[in-house]
Short mmCIF file of C-alpha atoms and ligand atoms in Angstrom, two decimals:
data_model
loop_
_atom_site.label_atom_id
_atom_site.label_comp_id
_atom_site.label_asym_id
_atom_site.label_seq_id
_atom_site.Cartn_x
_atom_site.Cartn_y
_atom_site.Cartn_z
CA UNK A 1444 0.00 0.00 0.00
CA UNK A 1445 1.14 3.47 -1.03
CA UNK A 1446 0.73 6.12 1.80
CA UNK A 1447 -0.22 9.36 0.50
CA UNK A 1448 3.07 10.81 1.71
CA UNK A 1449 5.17 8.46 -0.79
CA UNK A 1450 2.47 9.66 -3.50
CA UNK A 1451 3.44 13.05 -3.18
CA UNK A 1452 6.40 12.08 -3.77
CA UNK A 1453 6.09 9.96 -6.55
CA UNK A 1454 4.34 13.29 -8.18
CA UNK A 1455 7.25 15.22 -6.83
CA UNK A 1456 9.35 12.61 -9.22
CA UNK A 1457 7.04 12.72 -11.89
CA UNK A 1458 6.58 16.95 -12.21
CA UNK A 1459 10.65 16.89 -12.37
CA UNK A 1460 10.91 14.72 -15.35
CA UNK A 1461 8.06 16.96 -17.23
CA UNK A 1462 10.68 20.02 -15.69
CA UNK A 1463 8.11 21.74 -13.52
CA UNK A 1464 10.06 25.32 -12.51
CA UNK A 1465 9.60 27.57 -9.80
CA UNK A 1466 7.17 30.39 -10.91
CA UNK A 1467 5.30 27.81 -13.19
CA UNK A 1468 1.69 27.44 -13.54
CA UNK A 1469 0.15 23.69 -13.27
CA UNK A 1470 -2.90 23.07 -13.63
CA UNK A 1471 -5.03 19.64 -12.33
CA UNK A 1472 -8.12 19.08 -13.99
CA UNK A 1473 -11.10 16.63 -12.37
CA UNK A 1474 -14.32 15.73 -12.68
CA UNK A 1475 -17.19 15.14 -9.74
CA UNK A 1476 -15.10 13.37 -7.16
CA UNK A 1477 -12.83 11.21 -8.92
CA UNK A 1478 -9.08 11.25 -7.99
CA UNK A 1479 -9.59 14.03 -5.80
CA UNK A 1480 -6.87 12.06 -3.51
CA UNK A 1481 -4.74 12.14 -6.96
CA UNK A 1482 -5.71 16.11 -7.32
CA UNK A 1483 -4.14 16.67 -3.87
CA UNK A 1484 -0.96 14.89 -4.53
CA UNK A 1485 -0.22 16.90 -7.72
CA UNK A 1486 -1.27 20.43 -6.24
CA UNK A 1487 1.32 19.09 -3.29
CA UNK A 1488 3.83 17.94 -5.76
CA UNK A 1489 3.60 21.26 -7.66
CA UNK A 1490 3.71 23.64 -4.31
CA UNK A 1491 7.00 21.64 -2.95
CA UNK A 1492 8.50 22.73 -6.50
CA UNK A 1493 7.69 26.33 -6.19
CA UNK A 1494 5.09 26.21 -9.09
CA UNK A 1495 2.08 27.88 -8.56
CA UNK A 1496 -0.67 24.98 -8.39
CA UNK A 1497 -4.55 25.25 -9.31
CA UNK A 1498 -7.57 22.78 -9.30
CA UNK A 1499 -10.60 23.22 -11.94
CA UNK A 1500 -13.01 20.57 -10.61
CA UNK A 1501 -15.77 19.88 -13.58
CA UNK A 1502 -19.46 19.64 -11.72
CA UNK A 1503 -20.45 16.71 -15.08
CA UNK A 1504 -18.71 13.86 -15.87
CA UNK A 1505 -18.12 12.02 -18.86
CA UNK A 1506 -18.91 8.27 -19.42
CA UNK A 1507 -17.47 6.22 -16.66
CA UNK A 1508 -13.73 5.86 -17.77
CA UNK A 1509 -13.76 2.10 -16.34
CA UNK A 1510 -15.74 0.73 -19.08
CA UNK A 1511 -17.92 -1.23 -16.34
CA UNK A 1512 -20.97 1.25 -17.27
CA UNK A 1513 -21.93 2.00 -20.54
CA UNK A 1514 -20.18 2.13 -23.81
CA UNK A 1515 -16.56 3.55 -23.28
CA UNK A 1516 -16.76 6.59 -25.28
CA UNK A 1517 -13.79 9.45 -26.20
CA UNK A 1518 -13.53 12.73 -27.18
CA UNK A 1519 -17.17 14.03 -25.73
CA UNK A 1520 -16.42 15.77 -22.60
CA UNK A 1521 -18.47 18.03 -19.95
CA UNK A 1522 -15.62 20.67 -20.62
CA UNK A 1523 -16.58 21.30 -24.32
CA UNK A 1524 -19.53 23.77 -22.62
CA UNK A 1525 -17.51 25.47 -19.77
CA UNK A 1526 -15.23 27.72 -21.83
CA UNK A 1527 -13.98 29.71 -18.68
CA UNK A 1528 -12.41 26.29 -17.24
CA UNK A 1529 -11.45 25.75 -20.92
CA UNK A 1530 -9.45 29.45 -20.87
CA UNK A 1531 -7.73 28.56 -17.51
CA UNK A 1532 -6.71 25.67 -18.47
CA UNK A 1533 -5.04 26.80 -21.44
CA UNK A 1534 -3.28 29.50 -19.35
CA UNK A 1535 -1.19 26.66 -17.59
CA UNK A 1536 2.64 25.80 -18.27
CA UNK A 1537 1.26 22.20 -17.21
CA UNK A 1538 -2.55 20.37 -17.20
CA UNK A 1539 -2.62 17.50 -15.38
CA UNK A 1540 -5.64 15.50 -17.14
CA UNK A 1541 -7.64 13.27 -14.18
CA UNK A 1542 -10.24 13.23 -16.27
CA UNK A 1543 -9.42 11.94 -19.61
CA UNK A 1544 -9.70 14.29 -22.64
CA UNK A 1545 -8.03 13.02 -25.45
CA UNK A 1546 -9.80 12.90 -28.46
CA UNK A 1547 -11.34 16.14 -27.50
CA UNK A 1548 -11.08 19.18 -29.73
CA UNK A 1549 -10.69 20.32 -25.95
CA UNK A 1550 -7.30 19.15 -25.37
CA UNK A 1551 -5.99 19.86 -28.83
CA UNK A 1552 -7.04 23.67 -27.84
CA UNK A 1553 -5.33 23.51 -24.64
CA UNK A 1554 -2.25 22.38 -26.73
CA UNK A 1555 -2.21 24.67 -29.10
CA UNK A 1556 -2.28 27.02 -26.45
CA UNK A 1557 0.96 25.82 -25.63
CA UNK A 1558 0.29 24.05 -22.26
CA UNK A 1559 2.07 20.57 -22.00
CA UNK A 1560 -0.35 17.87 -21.11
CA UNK A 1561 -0.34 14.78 -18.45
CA UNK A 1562 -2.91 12.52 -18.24
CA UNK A 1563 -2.92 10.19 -15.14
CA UNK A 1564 -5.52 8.32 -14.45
CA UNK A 1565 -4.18 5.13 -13.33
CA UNK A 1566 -3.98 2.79 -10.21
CA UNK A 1567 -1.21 4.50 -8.06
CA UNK A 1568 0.68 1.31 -8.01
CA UNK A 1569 0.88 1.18 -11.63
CA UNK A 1570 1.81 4.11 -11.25
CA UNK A 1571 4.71 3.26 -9.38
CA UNK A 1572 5.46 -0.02 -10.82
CA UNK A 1573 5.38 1.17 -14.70
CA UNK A 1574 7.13 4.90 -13.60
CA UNK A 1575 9.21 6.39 -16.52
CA UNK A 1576 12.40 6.33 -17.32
CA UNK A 1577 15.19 8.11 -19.58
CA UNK A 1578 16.38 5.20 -21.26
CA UNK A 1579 12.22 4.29 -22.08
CA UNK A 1580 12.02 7.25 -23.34
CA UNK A 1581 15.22 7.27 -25.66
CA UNK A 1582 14.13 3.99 -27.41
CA UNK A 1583 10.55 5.46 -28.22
CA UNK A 1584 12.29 8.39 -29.41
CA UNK A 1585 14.22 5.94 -31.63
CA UNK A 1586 11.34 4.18 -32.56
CA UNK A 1587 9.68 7.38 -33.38
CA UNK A 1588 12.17 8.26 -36.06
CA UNK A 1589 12.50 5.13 -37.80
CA UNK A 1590 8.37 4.81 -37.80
CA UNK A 1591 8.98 8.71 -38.89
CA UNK A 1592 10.93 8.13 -41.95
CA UNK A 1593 8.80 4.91 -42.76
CA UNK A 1594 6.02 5.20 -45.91
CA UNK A 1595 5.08 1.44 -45.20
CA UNK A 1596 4.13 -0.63 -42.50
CA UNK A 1597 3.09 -3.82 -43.18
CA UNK A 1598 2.34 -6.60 -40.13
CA UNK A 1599 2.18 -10.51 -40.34
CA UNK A 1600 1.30 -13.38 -37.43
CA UNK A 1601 1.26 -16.65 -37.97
CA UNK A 1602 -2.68 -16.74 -37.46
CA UNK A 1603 -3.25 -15.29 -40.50
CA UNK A 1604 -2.47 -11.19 -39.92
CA UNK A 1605 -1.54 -9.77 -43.44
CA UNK A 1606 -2.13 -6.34 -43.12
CA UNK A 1607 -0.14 -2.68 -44.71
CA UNK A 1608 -0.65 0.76 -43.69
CA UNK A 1609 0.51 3.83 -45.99
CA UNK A 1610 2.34 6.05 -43.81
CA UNK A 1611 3.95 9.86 -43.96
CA UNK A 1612 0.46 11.88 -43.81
CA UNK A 1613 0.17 11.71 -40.38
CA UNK A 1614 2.58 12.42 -37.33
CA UNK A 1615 4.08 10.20 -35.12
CA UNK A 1616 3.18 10.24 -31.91
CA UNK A 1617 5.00 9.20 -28.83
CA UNK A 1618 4.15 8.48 -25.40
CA UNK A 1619 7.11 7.92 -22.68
CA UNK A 1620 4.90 8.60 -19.36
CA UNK A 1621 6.21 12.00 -18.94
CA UNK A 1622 5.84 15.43 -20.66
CA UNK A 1623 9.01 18.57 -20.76
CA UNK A 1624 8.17 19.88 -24.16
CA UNK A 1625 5.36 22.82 -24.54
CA UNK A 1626 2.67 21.60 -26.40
CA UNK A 1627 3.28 18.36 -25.82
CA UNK A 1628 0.88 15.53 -24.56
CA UNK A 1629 1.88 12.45 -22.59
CA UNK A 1630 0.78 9.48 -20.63
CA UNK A 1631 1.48 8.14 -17.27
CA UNK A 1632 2.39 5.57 -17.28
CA UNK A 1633 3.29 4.65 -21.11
CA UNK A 1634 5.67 3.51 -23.30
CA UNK A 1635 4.56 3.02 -26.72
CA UNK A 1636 4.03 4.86 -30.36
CA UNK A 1637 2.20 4.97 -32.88
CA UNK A 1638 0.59 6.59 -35.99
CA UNK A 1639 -1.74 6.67 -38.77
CA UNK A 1640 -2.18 6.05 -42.71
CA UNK A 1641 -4.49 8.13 -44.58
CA UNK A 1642 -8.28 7.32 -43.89
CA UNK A 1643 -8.16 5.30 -47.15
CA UNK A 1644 -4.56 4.08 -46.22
CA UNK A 1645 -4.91 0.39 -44.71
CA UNK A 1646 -5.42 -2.51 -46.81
CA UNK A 1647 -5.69 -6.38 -45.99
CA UNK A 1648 -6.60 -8.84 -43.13
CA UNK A 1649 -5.89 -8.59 -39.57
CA UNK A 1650 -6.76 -11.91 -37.47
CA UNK A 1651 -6.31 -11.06 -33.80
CA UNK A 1652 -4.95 -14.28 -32.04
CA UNK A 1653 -5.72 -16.25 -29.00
CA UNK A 1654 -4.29 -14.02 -26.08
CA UNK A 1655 -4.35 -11.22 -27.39
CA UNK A 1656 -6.24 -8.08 -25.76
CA UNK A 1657 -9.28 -6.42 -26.39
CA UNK A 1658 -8.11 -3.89 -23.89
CA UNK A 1659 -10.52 -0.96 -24.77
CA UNK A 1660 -13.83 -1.40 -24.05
CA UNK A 1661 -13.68 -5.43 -22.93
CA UNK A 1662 -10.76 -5.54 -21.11
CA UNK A 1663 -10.59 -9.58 -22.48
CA UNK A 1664 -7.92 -11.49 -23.74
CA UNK A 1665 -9.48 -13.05 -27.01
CA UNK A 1666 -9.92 -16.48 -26.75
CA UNK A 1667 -10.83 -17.49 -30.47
CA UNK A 1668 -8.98 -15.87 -33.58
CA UNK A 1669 -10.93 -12.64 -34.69
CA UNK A 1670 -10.33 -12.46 -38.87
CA UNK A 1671 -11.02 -8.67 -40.07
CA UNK A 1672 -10.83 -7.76 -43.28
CA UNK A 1673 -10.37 -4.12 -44.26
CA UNK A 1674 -10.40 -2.62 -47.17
CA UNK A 1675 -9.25 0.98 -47.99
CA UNK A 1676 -9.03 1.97 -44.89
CA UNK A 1677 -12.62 0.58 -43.52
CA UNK A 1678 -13.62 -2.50 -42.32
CA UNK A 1679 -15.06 -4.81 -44.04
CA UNK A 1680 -15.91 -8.03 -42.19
CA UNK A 1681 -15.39 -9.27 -38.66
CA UNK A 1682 -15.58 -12.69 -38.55
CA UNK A 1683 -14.70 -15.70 -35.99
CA UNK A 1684 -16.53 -16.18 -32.75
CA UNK A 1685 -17.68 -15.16 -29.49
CA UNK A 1686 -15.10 -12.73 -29.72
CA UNK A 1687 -15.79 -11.23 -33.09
CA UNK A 1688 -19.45 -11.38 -32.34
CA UNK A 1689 -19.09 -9.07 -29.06
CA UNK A 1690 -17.05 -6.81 -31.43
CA UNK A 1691 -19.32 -6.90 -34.37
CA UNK A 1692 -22.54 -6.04 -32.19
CA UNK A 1693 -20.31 -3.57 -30.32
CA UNK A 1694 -19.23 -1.40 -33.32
CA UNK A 1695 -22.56 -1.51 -34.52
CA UNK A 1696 -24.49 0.13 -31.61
CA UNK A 1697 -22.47 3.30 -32.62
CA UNK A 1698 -24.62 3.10 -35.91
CA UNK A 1699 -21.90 5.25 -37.59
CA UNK A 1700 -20.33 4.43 -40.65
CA UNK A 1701 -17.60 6.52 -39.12
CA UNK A 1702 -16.78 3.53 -36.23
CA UNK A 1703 -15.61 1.42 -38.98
CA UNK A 1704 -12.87 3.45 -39.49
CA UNK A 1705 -8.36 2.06 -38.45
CA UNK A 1706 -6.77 4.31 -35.96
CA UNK A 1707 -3.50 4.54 -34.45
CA UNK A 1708 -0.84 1.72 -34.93
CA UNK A 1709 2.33 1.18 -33.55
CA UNK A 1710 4.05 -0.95 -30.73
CA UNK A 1711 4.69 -0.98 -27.16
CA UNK A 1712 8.37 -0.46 -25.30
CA UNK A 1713 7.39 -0.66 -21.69
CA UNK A 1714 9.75 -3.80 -20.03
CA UNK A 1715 8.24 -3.42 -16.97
CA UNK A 1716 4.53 -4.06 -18.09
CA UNK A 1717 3.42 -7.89 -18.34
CA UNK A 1718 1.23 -9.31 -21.00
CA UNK A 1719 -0.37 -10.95 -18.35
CA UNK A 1720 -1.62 -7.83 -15.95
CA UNK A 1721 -4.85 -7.74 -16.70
CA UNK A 1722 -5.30 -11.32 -15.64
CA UNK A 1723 -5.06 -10.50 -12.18
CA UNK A 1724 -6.10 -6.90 -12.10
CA UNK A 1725 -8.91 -5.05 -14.01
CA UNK A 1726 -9.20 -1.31 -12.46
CA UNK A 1727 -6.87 0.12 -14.86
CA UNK A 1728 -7.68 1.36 -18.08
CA UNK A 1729 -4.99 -0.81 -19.66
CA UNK A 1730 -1.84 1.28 -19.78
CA UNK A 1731 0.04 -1.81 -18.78
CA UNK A 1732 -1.72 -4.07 -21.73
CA UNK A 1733 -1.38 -1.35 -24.12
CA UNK A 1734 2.72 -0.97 -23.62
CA UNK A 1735 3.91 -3.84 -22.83
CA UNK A 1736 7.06 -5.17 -24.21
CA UNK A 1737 7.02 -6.19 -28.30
CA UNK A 1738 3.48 -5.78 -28.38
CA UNK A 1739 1.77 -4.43 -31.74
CA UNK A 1740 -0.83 -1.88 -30.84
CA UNK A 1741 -3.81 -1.72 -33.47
CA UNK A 1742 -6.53 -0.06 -32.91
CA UNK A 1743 -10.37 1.11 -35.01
CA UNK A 1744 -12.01 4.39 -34.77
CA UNK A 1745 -10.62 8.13 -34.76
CA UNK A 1746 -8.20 9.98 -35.62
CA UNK A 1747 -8.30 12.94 -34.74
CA UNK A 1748 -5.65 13.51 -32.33
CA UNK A 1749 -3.27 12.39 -35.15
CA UNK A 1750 -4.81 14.99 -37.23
CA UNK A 1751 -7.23 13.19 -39.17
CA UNK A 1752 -10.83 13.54 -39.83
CA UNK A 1753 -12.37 10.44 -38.19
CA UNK A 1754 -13.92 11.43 -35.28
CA UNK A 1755 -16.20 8.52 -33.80
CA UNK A 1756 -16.39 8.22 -30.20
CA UNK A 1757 -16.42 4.31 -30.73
CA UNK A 1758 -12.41 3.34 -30.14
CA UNK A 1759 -11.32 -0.05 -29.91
CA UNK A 1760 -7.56 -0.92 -29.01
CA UNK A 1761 -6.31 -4.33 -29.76
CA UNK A 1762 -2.54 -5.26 -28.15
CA UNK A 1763 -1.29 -8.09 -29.92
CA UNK A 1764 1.43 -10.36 -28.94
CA UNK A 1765 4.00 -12.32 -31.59
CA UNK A 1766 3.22 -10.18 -34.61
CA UNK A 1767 6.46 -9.44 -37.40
CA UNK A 1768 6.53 -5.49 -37.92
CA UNK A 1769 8.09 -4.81 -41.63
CA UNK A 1770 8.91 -0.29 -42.02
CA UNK A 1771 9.54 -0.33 -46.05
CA UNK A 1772 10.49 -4.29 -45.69
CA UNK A 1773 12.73 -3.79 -43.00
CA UNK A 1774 11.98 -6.02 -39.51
CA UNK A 1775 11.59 -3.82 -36.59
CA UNK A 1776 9.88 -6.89 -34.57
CA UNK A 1777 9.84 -10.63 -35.79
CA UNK A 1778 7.53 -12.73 -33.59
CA UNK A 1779 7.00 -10.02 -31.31
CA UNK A 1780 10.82 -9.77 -30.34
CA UNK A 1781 12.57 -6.50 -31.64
CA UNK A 1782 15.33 -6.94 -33.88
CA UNK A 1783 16.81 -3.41 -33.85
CA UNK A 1784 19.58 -3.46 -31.04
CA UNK A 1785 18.55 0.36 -30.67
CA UNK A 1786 15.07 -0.16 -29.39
CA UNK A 1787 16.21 -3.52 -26.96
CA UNK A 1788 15.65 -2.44 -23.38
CA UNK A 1789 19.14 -3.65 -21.14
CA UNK A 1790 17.20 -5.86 -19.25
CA UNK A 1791 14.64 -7.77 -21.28
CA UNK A 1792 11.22 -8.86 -19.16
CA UNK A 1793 11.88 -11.33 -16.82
CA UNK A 1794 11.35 -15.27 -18.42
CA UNK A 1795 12.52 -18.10 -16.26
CA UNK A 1796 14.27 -20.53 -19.12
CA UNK A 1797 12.90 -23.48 -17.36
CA UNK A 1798 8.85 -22.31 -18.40
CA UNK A 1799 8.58 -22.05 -22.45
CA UNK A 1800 7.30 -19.07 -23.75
CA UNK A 1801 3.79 -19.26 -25.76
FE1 FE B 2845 -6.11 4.01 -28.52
#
């Protein structure tokens, strides 16, 4: 158990790696009463670094963020119709999100405005147990320029995955768990990237595997192969069992054309995160599942924080273990291990040789 002392200072930690100065402004965003306890810490964390702290505490909340209520929706947030908290917010050197805004025309306001962004919504254990580091963050910056440079990305799995994404329209975008750049948005915890093709961009079939995760909104591991078939950048077919019925009548009660849509795609860097976590523990939003080590992220729905046009507020994100990664033909990841020295973390996730990997 963390005592609310050691969170401070685990904040303390976290507002020095996004550089919080003396004479800064930092401002913590909530809703209701969630994460009030997590509010405190920050404002804390913030006062002990001689910033000047300030809470803007939303009286609406959006969907539950847990997924246990209700469709999991994004970018549709009570602070779209309270444009004063909108204009403080965007006066900050530093928003902590407790809330969630991305894929809000909200947050991409508050960025332009030149505020850098932290969203934290997490368990405070993950917290701890996933917490940044430099060298995470140099091999995501890595990543991000060889995924930069690419104008193909094709995956493969040996269930069937066949699958290529046009790249160079839209940015990369990086998430390391921590935020010093203005302007910037970031995730803690993280450690992962990813980007977009064109909406037309994405071609071929992707058949999500036994054990992989429908993190966002099931929160499963898939337990028999999901085959879909896309086709110019929309999806086609979804076909296979249980699993690709719960998605099919999922993505339907959207009924928008719009939820069809590919989103982000990239892979996950985070050594410390387990494949496994969400076995044992479900009250995250699946940080851990979406970063964890070799995994390839894909994900349906928007784009708009990328840029793009596709704006649905149905997102589905799919980490999926043992895929081959090909930028332009060349292997980044073959069977889910990275082949680039330059993006191998010093000490690999722990695998006792005596138990055989899957
Ligand atoms: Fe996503």
């Amino acid at each position: 158990m963390i005592t609310s002392t050691t969170f401070v200072d685990l904040c303390v930690k976290e507002l020095e790696l996004c550089k919080v100065r003396e004479g800064e402004t930092v401002a913590v965003l909530s809703q209701m009463d969630e994460r009030l306890d997590y509010a405190d810490a920050f404002l804390a964390a913030a006062h002990k670094l001689g910033a000047t702290p300030f809470h803007v505490r939303l009286p609406e909340a959006s969907t539950s963020l847990t997924g246990d209520a209700g469709a999991w929706t994004v970018g549709n947030t009570p602070l779209a119709s309270n444009p004063a908290a909108l204009d403080a917010l965007k006066s900050a050197d530093l928003v902590i999100d407790l809330m969630f805004l991305l894929f809000s025309r909200e947050q991409l306001a508050i960025q332009a405005a030149g505020a850098r962004m932290l969203l934290c919504v997490e368990p405070v254990d993950n917290l701890s147990r996933l917490f940044p580091t430099a060298d995470q963050r140099r091999r995501v910056e890595v990543s991000e320029e060889l995924l930069g440079r690419a104008r193909s990305l094709r995956i493969t799995n040996t269930a069937g995955t066949d699958v290529v994404y046009q790249l160079g329209t839209l940015p990369v975008m990086t998430e390391y768990g921590y935020t010093d750049q203005p302007g910037r948005w970031d995730h803690w915890p993280a450690g992962f990237l990813f980007t977009g093709a064109p909406d037309d961009g994405v071609d071929g079939t992707v058949v999500v595997d036994r054990g992989d995760i429908i993190i966002t909104p099931f929160k499963k591991f898939v337990e028999d192969p999901v085959e879909i078939t896309i086709e110019a950048g929309l999806i086609q077919d979804i076909r296979g069992g249980f699993d690709a019925e719960l998605l099919r009548d999922y993505i339907a009660g959207f009924e928008d054309e719009k939820a069809y849509g590919i989103s982000h795609i990239g892979w996950g860097c985070n050594e410390k995160a387990r494949w496994s976590g969400l076995a044992n523990d479900r009250r995250s939003i699946g940080m851990e599942s979406r970063c964890f080590y070799g995994n390839t992220l894909f994900s349906t729905g928007p784009n708009v924080e990328l840029g793009g046009t596709n704006d649905t507020e149905c997102h589905i994100d799919i980490p999926m273990r043992n895929c081959s990664m090909f930028l332009d033909d060349e292997p980044v990841l073959i069977d889910g291990e990275f082949v680039i020295e330059d993006l191998r973390a010093s000490r690999a996730p722990f695998a006792p040789p005596s138990v055989a990997r899957a």
